[in-house]
Coordinates of C-alpha atoms (C1' of nucleotides) in Angstrom, one line a residue:
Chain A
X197 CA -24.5 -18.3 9.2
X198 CA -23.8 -21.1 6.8
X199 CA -23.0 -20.3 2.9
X200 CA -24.0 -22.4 0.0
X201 CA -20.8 -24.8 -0.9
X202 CA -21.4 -24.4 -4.5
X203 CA -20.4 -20.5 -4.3
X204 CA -17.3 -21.6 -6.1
X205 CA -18.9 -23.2 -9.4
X206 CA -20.6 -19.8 -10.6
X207 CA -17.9 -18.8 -12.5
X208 CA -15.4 -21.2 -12.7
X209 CA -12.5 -20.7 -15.4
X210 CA -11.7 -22.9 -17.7
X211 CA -8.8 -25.1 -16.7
X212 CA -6.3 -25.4 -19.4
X213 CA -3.2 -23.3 -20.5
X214 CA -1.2 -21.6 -18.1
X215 CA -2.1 -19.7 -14.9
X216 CA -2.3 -16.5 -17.1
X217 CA -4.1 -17.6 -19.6
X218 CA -6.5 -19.0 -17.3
X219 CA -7.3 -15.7 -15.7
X220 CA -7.7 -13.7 -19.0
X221 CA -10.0 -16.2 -20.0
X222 CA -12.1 -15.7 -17.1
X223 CA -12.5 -12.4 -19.1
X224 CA -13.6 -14.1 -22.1
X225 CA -11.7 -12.2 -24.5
X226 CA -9.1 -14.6 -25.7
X227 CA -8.5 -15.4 -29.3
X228 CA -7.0 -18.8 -30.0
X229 CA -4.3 -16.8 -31.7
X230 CA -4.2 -15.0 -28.8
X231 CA -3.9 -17.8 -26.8
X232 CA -1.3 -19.2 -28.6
X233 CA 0.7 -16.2 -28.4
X234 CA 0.6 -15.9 -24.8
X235 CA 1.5 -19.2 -24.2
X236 CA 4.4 -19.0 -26.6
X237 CA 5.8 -16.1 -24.3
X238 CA 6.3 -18.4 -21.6
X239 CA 8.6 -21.0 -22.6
X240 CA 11.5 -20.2 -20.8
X241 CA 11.0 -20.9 -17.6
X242 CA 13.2 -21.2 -13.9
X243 CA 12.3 -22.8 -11.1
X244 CA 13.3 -21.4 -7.5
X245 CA 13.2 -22.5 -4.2
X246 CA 11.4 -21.1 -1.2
X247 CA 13.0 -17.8 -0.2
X248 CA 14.9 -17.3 -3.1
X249 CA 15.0 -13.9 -4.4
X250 CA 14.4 -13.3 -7.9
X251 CA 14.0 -9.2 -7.7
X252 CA 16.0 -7.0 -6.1
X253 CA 15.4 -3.4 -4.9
X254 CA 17.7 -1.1 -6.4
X255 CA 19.2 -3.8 -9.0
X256 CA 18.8 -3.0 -12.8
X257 CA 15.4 -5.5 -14.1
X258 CA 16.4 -6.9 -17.1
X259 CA 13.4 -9.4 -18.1
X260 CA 9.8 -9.4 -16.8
X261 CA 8.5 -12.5 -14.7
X262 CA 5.2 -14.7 -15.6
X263 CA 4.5 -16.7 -12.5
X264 CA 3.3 -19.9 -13.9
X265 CA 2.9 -22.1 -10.6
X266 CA 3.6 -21.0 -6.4
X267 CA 3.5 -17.9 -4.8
X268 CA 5.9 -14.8 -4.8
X269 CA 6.0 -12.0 -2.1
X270 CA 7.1 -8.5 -3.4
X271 CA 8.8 -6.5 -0.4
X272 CA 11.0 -4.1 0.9
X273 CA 13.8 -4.3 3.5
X274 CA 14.4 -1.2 5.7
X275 CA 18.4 -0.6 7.4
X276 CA 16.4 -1.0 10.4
X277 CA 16.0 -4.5 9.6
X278 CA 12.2 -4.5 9.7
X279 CA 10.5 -6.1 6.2
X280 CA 6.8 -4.8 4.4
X281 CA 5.6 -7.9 2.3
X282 CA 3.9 -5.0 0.3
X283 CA 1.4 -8.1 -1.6
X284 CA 1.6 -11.0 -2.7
X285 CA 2.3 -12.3 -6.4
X286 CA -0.5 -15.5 -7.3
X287 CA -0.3 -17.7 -10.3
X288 CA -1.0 -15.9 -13.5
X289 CA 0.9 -12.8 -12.1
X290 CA 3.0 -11.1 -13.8
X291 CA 6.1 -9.5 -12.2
X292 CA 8.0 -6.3 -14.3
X293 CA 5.0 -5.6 -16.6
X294 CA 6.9 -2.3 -17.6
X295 CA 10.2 -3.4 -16.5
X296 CA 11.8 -2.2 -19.6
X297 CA 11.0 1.7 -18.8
X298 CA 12.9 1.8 -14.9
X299 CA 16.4 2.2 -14.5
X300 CA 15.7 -0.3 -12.0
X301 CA 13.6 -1.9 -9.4
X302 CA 11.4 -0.3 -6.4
X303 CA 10.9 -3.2 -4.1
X304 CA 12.5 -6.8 -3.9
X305 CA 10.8 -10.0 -5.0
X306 CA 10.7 -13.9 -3.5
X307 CA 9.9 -17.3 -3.7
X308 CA 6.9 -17.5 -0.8
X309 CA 6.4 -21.4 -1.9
X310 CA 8.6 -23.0 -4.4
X311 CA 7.5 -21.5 -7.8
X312 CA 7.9 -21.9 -11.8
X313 CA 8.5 -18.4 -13.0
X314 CA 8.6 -17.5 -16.9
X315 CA 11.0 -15.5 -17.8
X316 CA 10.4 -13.0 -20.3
X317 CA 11.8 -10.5 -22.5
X318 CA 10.4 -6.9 -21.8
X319 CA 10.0 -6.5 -25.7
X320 CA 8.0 -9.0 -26.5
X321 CA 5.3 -7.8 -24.1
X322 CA 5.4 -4.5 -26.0
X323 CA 5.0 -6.6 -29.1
X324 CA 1.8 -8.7 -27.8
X325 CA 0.4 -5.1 -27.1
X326 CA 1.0 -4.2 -30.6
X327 CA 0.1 -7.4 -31.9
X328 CA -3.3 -8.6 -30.1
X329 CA -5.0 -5.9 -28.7
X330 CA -7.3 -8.3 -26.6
X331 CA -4.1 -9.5 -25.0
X332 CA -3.1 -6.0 -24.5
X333 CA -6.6 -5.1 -23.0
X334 CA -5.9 -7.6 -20.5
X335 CA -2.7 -6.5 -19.6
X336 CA -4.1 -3.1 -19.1
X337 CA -6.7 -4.8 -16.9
X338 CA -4.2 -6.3 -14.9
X339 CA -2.6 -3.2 -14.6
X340 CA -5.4 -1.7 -13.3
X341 CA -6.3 -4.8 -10.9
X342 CA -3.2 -4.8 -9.3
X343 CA -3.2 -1.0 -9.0
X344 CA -6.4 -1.6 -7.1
X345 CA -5.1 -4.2 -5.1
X346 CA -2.5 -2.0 -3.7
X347 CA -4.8 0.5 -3.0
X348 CA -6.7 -2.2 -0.9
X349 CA -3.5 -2.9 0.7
X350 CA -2.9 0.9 2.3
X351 CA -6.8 1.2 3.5
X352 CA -5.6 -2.5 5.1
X353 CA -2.8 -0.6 6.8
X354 CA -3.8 2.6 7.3
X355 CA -7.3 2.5 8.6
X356 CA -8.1 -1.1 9.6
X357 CA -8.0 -2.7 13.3
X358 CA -5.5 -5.8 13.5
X359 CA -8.2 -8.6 13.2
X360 CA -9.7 -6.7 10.5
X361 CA -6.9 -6.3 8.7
X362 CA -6.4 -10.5 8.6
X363 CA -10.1 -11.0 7.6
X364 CA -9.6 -8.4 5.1
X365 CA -6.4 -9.9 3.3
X366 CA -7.5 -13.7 3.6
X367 CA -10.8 -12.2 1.3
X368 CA -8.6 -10.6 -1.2
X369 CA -6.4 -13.7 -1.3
X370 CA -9.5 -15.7 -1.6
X371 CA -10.7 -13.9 -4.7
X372 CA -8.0 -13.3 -6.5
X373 CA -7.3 -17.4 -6.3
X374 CA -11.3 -18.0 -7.3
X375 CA -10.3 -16.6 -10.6
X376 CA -7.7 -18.3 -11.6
X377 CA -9.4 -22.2 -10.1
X378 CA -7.2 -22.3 -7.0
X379 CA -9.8 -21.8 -4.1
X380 CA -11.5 -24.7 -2.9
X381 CA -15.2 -23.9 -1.8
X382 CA -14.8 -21.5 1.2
X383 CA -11.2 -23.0 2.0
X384 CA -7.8 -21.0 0.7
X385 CA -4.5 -22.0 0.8
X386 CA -2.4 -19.8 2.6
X387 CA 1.5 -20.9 2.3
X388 CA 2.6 -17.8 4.5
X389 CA 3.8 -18.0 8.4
X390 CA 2.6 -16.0 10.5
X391 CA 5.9 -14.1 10.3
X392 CA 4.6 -13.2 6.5
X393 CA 1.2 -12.2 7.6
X394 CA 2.8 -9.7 10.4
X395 CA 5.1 -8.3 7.5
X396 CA 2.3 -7.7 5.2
X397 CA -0.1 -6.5 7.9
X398 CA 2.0 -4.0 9.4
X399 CA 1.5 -5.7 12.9
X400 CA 4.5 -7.5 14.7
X401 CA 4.2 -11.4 15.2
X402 CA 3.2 -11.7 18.5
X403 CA 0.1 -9.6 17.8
X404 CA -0.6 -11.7 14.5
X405 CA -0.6 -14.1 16.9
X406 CA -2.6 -13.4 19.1
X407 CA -5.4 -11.6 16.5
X408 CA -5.2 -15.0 15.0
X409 CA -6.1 -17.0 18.0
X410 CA -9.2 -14.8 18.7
X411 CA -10.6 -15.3 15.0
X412 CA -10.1 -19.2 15.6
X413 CA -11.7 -18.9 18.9
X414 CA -14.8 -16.8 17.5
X415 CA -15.3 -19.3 14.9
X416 CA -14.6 -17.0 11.9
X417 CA -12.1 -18.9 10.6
X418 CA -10.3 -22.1 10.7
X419 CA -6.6 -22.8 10.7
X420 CA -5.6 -26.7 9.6
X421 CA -2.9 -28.1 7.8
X422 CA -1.5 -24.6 5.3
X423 CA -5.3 -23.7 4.7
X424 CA -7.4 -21.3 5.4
X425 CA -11.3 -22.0 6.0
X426 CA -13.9 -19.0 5.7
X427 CA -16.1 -19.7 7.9
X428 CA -18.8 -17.2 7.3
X429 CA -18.3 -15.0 4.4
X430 CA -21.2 -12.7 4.7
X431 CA -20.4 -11.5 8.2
X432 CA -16.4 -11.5 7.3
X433 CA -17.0 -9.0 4.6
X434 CA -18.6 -6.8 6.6
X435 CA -16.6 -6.8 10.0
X436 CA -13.7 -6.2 7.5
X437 CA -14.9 -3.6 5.1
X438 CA -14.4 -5.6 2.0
X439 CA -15.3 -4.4 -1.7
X440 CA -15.3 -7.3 -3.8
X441 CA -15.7 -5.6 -7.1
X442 CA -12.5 -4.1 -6.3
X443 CA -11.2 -7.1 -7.7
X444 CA -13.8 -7.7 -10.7
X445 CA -15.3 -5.1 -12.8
X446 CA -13.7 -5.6 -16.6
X447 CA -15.4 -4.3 -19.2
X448 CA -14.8 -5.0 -22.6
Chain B
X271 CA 23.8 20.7 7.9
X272 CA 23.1 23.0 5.2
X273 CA 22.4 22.0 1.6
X274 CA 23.4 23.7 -1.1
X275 CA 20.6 25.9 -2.8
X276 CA 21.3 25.0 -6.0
X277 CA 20.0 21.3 -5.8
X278 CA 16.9 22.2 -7.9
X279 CA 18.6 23.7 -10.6
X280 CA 20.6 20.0 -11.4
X281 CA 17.6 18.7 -13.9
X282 CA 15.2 21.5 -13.8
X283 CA 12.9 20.4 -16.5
X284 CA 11.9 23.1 -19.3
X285 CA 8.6 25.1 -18.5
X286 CA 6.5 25.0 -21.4
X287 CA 3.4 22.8 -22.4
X288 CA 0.7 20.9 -20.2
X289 CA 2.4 19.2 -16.6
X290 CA 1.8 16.2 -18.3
X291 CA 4.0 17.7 -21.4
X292 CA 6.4 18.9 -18.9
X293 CA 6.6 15.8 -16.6
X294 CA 7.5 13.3 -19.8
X295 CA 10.0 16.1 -21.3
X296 CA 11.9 15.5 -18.1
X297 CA 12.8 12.1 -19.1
X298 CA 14.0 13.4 -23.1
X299 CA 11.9 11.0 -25.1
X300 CA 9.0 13.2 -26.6
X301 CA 9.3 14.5 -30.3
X302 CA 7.5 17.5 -31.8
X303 CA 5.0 15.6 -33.1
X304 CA 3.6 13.3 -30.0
X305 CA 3.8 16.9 -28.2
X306 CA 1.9 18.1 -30.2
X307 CA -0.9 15.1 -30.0
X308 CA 0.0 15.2 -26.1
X309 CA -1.5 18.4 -26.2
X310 CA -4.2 18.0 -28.0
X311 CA -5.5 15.3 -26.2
X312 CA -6.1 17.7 -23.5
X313 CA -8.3 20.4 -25.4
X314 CA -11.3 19.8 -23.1
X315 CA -11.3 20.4 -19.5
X316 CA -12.5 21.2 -17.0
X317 CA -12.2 23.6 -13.4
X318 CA -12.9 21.8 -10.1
X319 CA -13.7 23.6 -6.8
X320 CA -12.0 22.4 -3.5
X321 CA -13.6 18.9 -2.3
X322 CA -15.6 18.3 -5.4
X323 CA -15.6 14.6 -6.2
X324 CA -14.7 13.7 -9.8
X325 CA -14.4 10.1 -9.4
X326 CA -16.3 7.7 -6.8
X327 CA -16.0 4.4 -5.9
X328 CA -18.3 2.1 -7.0
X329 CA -19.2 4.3 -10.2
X330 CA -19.2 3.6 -13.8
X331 CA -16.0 5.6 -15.3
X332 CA -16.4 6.8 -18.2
X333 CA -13.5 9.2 -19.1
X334 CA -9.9 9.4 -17.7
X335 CA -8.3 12.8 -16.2
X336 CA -5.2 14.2 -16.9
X337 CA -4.6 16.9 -14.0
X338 CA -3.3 20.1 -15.2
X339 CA -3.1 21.8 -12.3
X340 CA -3.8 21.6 -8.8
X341 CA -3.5 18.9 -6.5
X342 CA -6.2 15.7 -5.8
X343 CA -6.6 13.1 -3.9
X344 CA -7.3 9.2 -4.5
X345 CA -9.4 8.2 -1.4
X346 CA -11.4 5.3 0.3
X347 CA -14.0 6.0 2.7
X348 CA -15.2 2.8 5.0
X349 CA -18.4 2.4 6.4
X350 CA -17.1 3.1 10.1
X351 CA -16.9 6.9 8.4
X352 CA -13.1 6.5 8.3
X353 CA -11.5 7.8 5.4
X354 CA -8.0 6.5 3.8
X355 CA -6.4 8.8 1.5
X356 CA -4.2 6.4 -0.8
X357 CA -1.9 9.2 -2.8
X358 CA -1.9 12.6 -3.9
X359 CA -2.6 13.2 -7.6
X360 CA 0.0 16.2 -8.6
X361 CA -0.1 18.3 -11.9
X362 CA 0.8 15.9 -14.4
X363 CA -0.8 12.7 -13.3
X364 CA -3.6 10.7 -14.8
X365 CA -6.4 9.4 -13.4
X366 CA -7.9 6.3 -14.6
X367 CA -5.2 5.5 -17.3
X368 CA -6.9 2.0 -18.0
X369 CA -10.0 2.8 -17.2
X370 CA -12.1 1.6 -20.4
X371 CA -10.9 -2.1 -18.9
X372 CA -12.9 -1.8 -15.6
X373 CA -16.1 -1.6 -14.9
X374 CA -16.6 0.8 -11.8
X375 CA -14.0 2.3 -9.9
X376 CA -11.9 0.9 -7.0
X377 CA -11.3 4.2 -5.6
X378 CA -12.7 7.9 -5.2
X379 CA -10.9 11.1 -6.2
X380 CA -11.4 14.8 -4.8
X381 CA -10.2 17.7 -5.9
X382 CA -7.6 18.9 -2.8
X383 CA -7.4 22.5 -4.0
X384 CA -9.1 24.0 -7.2
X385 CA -7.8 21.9 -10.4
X386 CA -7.9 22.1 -14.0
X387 CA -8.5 18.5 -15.2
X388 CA -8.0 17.6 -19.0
X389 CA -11.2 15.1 -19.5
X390 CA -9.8 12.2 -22.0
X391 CA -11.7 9.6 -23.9
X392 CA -9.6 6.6 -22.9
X393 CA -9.9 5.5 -26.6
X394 CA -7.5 8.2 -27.3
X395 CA -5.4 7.0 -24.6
X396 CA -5.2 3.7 -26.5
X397 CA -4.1 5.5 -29.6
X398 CA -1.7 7.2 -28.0
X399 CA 0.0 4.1 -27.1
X400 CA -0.1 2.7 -30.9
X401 CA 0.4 5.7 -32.4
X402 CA 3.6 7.2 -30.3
X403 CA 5.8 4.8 -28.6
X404 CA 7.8 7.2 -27.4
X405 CA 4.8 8.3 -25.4
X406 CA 3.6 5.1 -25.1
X407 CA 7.0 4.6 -23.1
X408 CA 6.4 7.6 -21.0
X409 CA 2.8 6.4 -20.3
X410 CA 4.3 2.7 -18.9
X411 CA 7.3 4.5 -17.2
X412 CA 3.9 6.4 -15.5
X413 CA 2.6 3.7 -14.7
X414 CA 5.3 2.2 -12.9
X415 CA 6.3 4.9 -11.0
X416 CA 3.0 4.9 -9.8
X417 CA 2.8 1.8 -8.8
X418 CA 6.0 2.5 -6.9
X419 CA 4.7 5.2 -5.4
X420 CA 1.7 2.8 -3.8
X421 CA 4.5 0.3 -2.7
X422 CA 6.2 3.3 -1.1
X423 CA 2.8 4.0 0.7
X424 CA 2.5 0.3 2.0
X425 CA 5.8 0.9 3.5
X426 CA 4.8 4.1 5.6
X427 CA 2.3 2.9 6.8
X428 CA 2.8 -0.5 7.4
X429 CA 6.8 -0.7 9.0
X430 CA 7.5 3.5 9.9
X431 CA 7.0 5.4 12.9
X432 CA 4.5 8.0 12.6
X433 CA 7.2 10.8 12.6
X434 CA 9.0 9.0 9.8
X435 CA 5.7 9.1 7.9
X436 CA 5.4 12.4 8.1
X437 CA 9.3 13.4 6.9
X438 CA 8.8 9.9 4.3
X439 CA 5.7 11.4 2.4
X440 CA 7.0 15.3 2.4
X441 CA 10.3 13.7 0.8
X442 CA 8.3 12.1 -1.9
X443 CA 5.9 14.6 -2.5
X444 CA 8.8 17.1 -3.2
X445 CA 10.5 14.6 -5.4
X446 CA 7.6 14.1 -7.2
X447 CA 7.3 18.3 -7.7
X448 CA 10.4 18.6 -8.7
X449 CA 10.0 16.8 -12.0
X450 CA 7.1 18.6 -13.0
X451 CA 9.3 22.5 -11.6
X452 CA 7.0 23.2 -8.9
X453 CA 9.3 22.7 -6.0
X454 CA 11.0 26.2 -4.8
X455 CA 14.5 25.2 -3.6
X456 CA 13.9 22.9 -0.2
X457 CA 10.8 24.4 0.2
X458 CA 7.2 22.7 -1.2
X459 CA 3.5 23.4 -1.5
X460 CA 1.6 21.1 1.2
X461 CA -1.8 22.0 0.7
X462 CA -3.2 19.1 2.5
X463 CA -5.0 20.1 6.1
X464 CA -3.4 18.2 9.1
X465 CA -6.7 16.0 8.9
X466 CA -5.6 15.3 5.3
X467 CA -2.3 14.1 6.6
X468 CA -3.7 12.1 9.1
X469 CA -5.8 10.4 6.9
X470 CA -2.9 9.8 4.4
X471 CA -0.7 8.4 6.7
X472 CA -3.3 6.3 9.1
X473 CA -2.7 8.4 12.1
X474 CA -4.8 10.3 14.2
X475 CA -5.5 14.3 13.5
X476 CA -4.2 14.5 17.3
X477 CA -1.2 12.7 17.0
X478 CA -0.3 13.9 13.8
X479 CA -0.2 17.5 15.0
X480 CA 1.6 16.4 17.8
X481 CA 4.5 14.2 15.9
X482 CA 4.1 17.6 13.5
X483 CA 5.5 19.8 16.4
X484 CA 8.3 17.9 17.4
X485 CA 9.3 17.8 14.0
X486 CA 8.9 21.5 13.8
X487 CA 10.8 22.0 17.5
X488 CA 13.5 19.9 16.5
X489 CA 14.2 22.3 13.6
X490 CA 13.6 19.4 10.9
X491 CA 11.3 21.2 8.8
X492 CA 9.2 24.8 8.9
X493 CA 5.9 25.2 8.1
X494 CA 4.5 28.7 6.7
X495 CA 1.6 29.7 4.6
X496 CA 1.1 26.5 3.4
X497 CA 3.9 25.7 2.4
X498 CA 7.3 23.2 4.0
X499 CA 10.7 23.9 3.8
X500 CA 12.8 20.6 4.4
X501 CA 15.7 22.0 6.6
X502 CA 18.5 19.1 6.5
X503 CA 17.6 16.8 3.1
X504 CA 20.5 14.4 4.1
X505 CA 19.0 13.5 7.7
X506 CA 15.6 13.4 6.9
X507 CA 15.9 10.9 4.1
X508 CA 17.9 9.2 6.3
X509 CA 15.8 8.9 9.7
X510 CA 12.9 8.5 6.9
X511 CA 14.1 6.0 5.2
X512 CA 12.9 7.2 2.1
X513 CA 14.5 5.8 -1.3
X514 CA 14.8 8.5 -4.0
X515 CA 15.5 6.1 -6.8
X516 CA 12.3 4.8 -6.6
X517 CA 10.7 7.8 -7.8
X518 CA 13.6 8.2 -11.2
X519 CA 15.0 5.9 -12.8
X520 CA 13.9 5.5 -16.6
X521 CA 15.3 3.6 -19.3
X522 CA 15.0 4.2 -22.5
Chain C
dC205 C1' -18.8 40.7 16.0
dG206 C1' -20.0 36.0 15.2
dG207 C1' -19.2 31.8 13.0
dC208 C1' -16.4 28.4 11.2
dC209 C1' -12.5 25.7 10.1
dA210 C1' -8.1 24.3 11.3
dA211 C1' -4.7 23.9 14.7
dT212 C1' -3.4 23.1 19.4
dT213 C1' -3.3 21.3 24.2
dG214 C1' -4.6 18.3 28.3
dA215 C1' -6.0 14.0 30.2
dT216 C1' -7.1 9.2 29.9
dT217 C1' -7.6 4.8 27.5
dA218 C1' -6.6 1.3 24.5
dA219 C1' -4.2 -1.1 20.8
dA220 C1' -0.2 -2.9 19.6
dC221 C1' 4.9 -3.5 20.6
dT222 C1' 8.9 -5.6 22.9
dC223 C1' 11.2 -8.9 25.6
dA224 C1' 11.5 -13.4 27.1
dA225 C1' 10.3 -18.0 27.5
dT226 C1' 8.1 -22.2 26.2
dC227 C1' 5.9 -25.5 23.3
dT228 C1' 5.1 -28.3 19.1
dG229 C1' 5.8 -30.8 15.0
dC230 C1' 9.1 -32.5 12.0
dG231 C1' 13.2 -34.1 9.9
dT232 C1' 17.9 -35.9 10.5
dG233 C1' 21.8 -38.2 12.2
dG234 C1' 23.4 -41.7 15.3
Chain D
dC79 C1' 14.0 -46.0 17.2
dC80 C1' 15.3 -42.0 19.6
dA81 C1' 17.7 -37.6 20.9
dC82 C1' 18.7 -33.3 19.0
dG83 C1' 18.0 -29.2 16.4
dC84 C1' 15.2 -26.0 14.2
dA85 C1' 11.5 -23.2 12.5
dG86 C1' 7.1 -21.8 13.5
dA87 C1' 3.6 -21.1 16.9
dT88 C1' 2.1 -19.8 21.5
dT89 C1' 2.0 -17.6 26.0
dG90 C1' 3.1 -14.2 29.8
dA91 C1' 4.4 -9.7 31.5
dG92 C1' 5.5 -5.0 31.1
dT93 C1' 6.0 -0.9 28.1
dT94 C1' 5.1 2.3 24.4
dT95 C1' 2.9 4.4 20.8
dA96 C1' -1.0 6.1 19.2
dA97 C1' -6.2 6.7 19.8
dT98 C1' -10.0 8.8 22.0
dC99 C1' -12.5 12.4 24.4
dA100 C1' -12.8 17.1 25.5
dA101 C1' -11.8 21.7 25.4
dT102 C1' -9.5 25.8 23.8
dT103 C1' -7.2 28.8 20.6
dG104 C1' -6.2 31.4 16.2
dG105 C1' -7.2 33.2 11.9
dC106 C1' -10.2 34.6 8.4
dC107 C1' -14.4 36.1 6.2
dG108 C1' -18.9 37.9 5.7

DNA sequence: CGGCCAATTGATTAAACTCAATCTGCGTGG
DNA sequence: CCACGCAGATTGAGTTTAATCAATTGGCCG
C-alpha cells in the first residue's frame, strides 16, 4: 500500500533557467546555444492576477504566451452560462504555439494562480525552429504532448465514472509537474477550487463534492492546505485507467 | 427555416490533387512547387479494410499517415472494455505529424471505412517544414485546428446535453468536409455506426439512438443511406452551440 | 433460409444534477 | 478585538438524465 518516498529523485531535472527550459532539458537535448536562445525569447514578460484573462475566444492572438511561473486554465464559456476548463496550462507551457496561422482564438485563457507569462512574438518561434532544430524538436514534442494530453482529457470525460475521472486528472497533473521539479514526493499542488475541478471534469459542484469526500474517506487521497497527497499510486492508477507514458515517450 | 442551397458553393475549394493538396489550397498559400513536393510525399500508400488498426497505443510509431481517402478514427480503449473514440480522421488529415519526437503512441487509429493512407517518413515531414514555409504554414495552421478540434470535443462532452452532442459533432464534421468538397449541399457522409457515435460522444448505444430519434421526429435532421442532411443550419448551431470560427480562421 | 450486424423498443436502475441551505475560514473595517 | 461579509466547502432532499439489462426488429449477404 505504501510507495517508496524517493519515487521523485529518479529523474529529477535540472533546476536552473526557466520553467521551459527546465522541461526540455528533462529531454536532454539542449545545446547551450540553445539554451541561450530560449531564454533570450522570454524577456518580456507580464504579470497577471488571479482570474485575469489573457486569451480570449474569438479575439484576434497577436503574440504567443511562455508561462514562466503559476498556473493558467484554457476554457470555453457557453451562452448558457456553463464553463469547460478544457486543461490546464503548468509552468513551462506554452500558450499560442502556432498563434500566428489562426485568424483568431478557439477557447479563452486565465490566470488559475497569479502567474508570470512571457510574451512572445509568433515569429521568432518560427525562427528558433529554423534556427536550432533541437529546440524545434522539442516544440514538436510539446506539440505532440499536449495533443496527447487532450486526448487524455475526452477519455476523462467521455468514458470515466466521476471519482475516476478526479484520480485520473490529479495523476496527469502530478506528472506533468514531476517534469518540470514542482511535485513534492507523492504530494501535488493543486491551486484549483472545487468549482475548477467540476468545470474541467464535466461534473457539477455538488457532485465534485461529494466524489471528493468519498476519496478522502477511502484513504486514496488527502486534502490539506492547497495540496494534494497521493496516497497510493499503484492502486490509483489502476481504479482510474491511467497511461503514464502518455505523458513521456520522446525520442530523439 | 430554409437555407439557401447555395451555401456550399461560397468557398468551394478547387478539386484537383491529394485531400491533403486540396484541404491547404483552400487557404491560398501553396505554390506550384511545394504542390508538387506535397504530392510526392505521398507516392507510397497504402489500402485499409474497414476496422483494421494502423496505429495502436502503446506501439513504437514509425511512419506518419496522410489519409487520402476515407474516414478513421483516433481511439482509446480502457481496460473495463470501454472504448473512447477521440475524433474522426477525414481525407486530408495526418496522423502522427510529430511522431519521430515520441516514443510509442498515446492513442490507437482504425480505419472507419476502407482508406487509402499515404505512409510518410516523418523525416520528410521535417523537410517539408524547412524547405516550404508556405507549407510549413499550412502544416501549423493543421495543427492548430486540430487541436481546436480536441478542445471542441472536451466541450461536448464535458458541459452539452447528449442531443446537443449529437447536432454539435454533425456540425463540425460537415465543416470540416466542406473544406476538403466532400459535403453535398446540407447533406454529409456519416459513416460512423450509432455504436461509433456513442462511443464518440460518451453516451450509451441506447441513449444515443434514442436522443437520435427525437432529433429525427422533431424534423432537425434526416438520416438516409448513410448519409445526414442538416434541415435548419441556423437552429442547430444555435441549440448546439457550436462555434464555426473555430474550425477557419487562418492568417497568413 | 439462416445468420449476423445494426437499429429499435421496453422496463428498471443508477449516476449525476438541481435547488436550497448551512458551515467554515479568513480578511477587513469599526 | 470583534462583527460582518464573502468565497469556498459541505450537506440534505428531490428530480432528471442517462445507463443497464433484455428482447425484438430490419436489412443484407452467402
Amino acid at each position: 500500500m505504501n510507495m517508496p518516498e524517493t519515487i521523485e529523485k529518479e529523474f529529477a531535472p535540472p533546476v536552473t533557467g526557466s520553467a521551459l527550459t527546465r522541461k526540455l532539458n528533462a529531454l536532454r537535448l539542449l545545446s547551450g546555444d540553445a539554451v541561450e536562445f530560449l531564454e533570450s525569447l522570454q524577456t518580456r514578460t507580464i504579470e497577471l492576477d488571479v482570474g485575469k484573462e489573457f486569451v480570449t475566444d474569438g479575439e484576434p492572438m497577436k503574440t504567443s504566451f511562455i508561462l514562466q511561473s503559476g498556473w493558467a486554465i484554457r476554457f470555453a464559456l457557453l451562452s448558457s452560462g456553463r464553463r469547460q476548463i478544457i486543461s490546464y496550462a503548468l509552468p513551462g507551457d506554452i500558450l499560442g504555439l502556432h498563434a500566428d496561422f489562426r485568424r483568431t482564438a478557439s477557447y479563452s485563457a486565465a490566470a488559475l494562480t497569479p502567474v508570470r507569462l512571457a510574451v512572445v512574438e509568433p515569429k521568432r518561434l518560427v525562427d528558433l525552429y529554423r534556427l536550432y532544430p533541437a529546440v524545434a524538436a522539442g516544440l514538436s514534442w510539446c506539440s505532440a504532448r499536449e495533443h496527447s494530453i487532450l486526448g487524455d482529457q475526452a477519455v476523462r470525460l467521455g468514458r470515466l465514472a466521476a471519482d475516476q475521472r478526479i484520480i485520473h486528472l490529479l495523476l496527469e497533473l502530478w506528472h506533468r509537474l514531476k517534469l518540470i521539479g514542482e511535485n513534492d514526493g507523492r504530494r501535488l499542488d493543486a491551486p484549483m477550487t472545487q468549482n475548477d475541478l467540476a468545470d474541467t471534469l464535466g461534473l457539477s459542484l455538488v457532485h465534485t463534492n461529494r466524489q471528493l469526500a468519498k476519496l478522502r474517506r477511502a484513504g486514496h487521497i488527502t486534502v490539506e492546505r492547497g495540496q494534494v497527497r497521493l496516497n497510493d499510486f499503484d492502486q490509483l492508477i489502476e481504479m482510474s485507467e491511467f497511461n503514464p507514458d502518455h505523458l513521456q515517450g520522446f525520442s530523439l
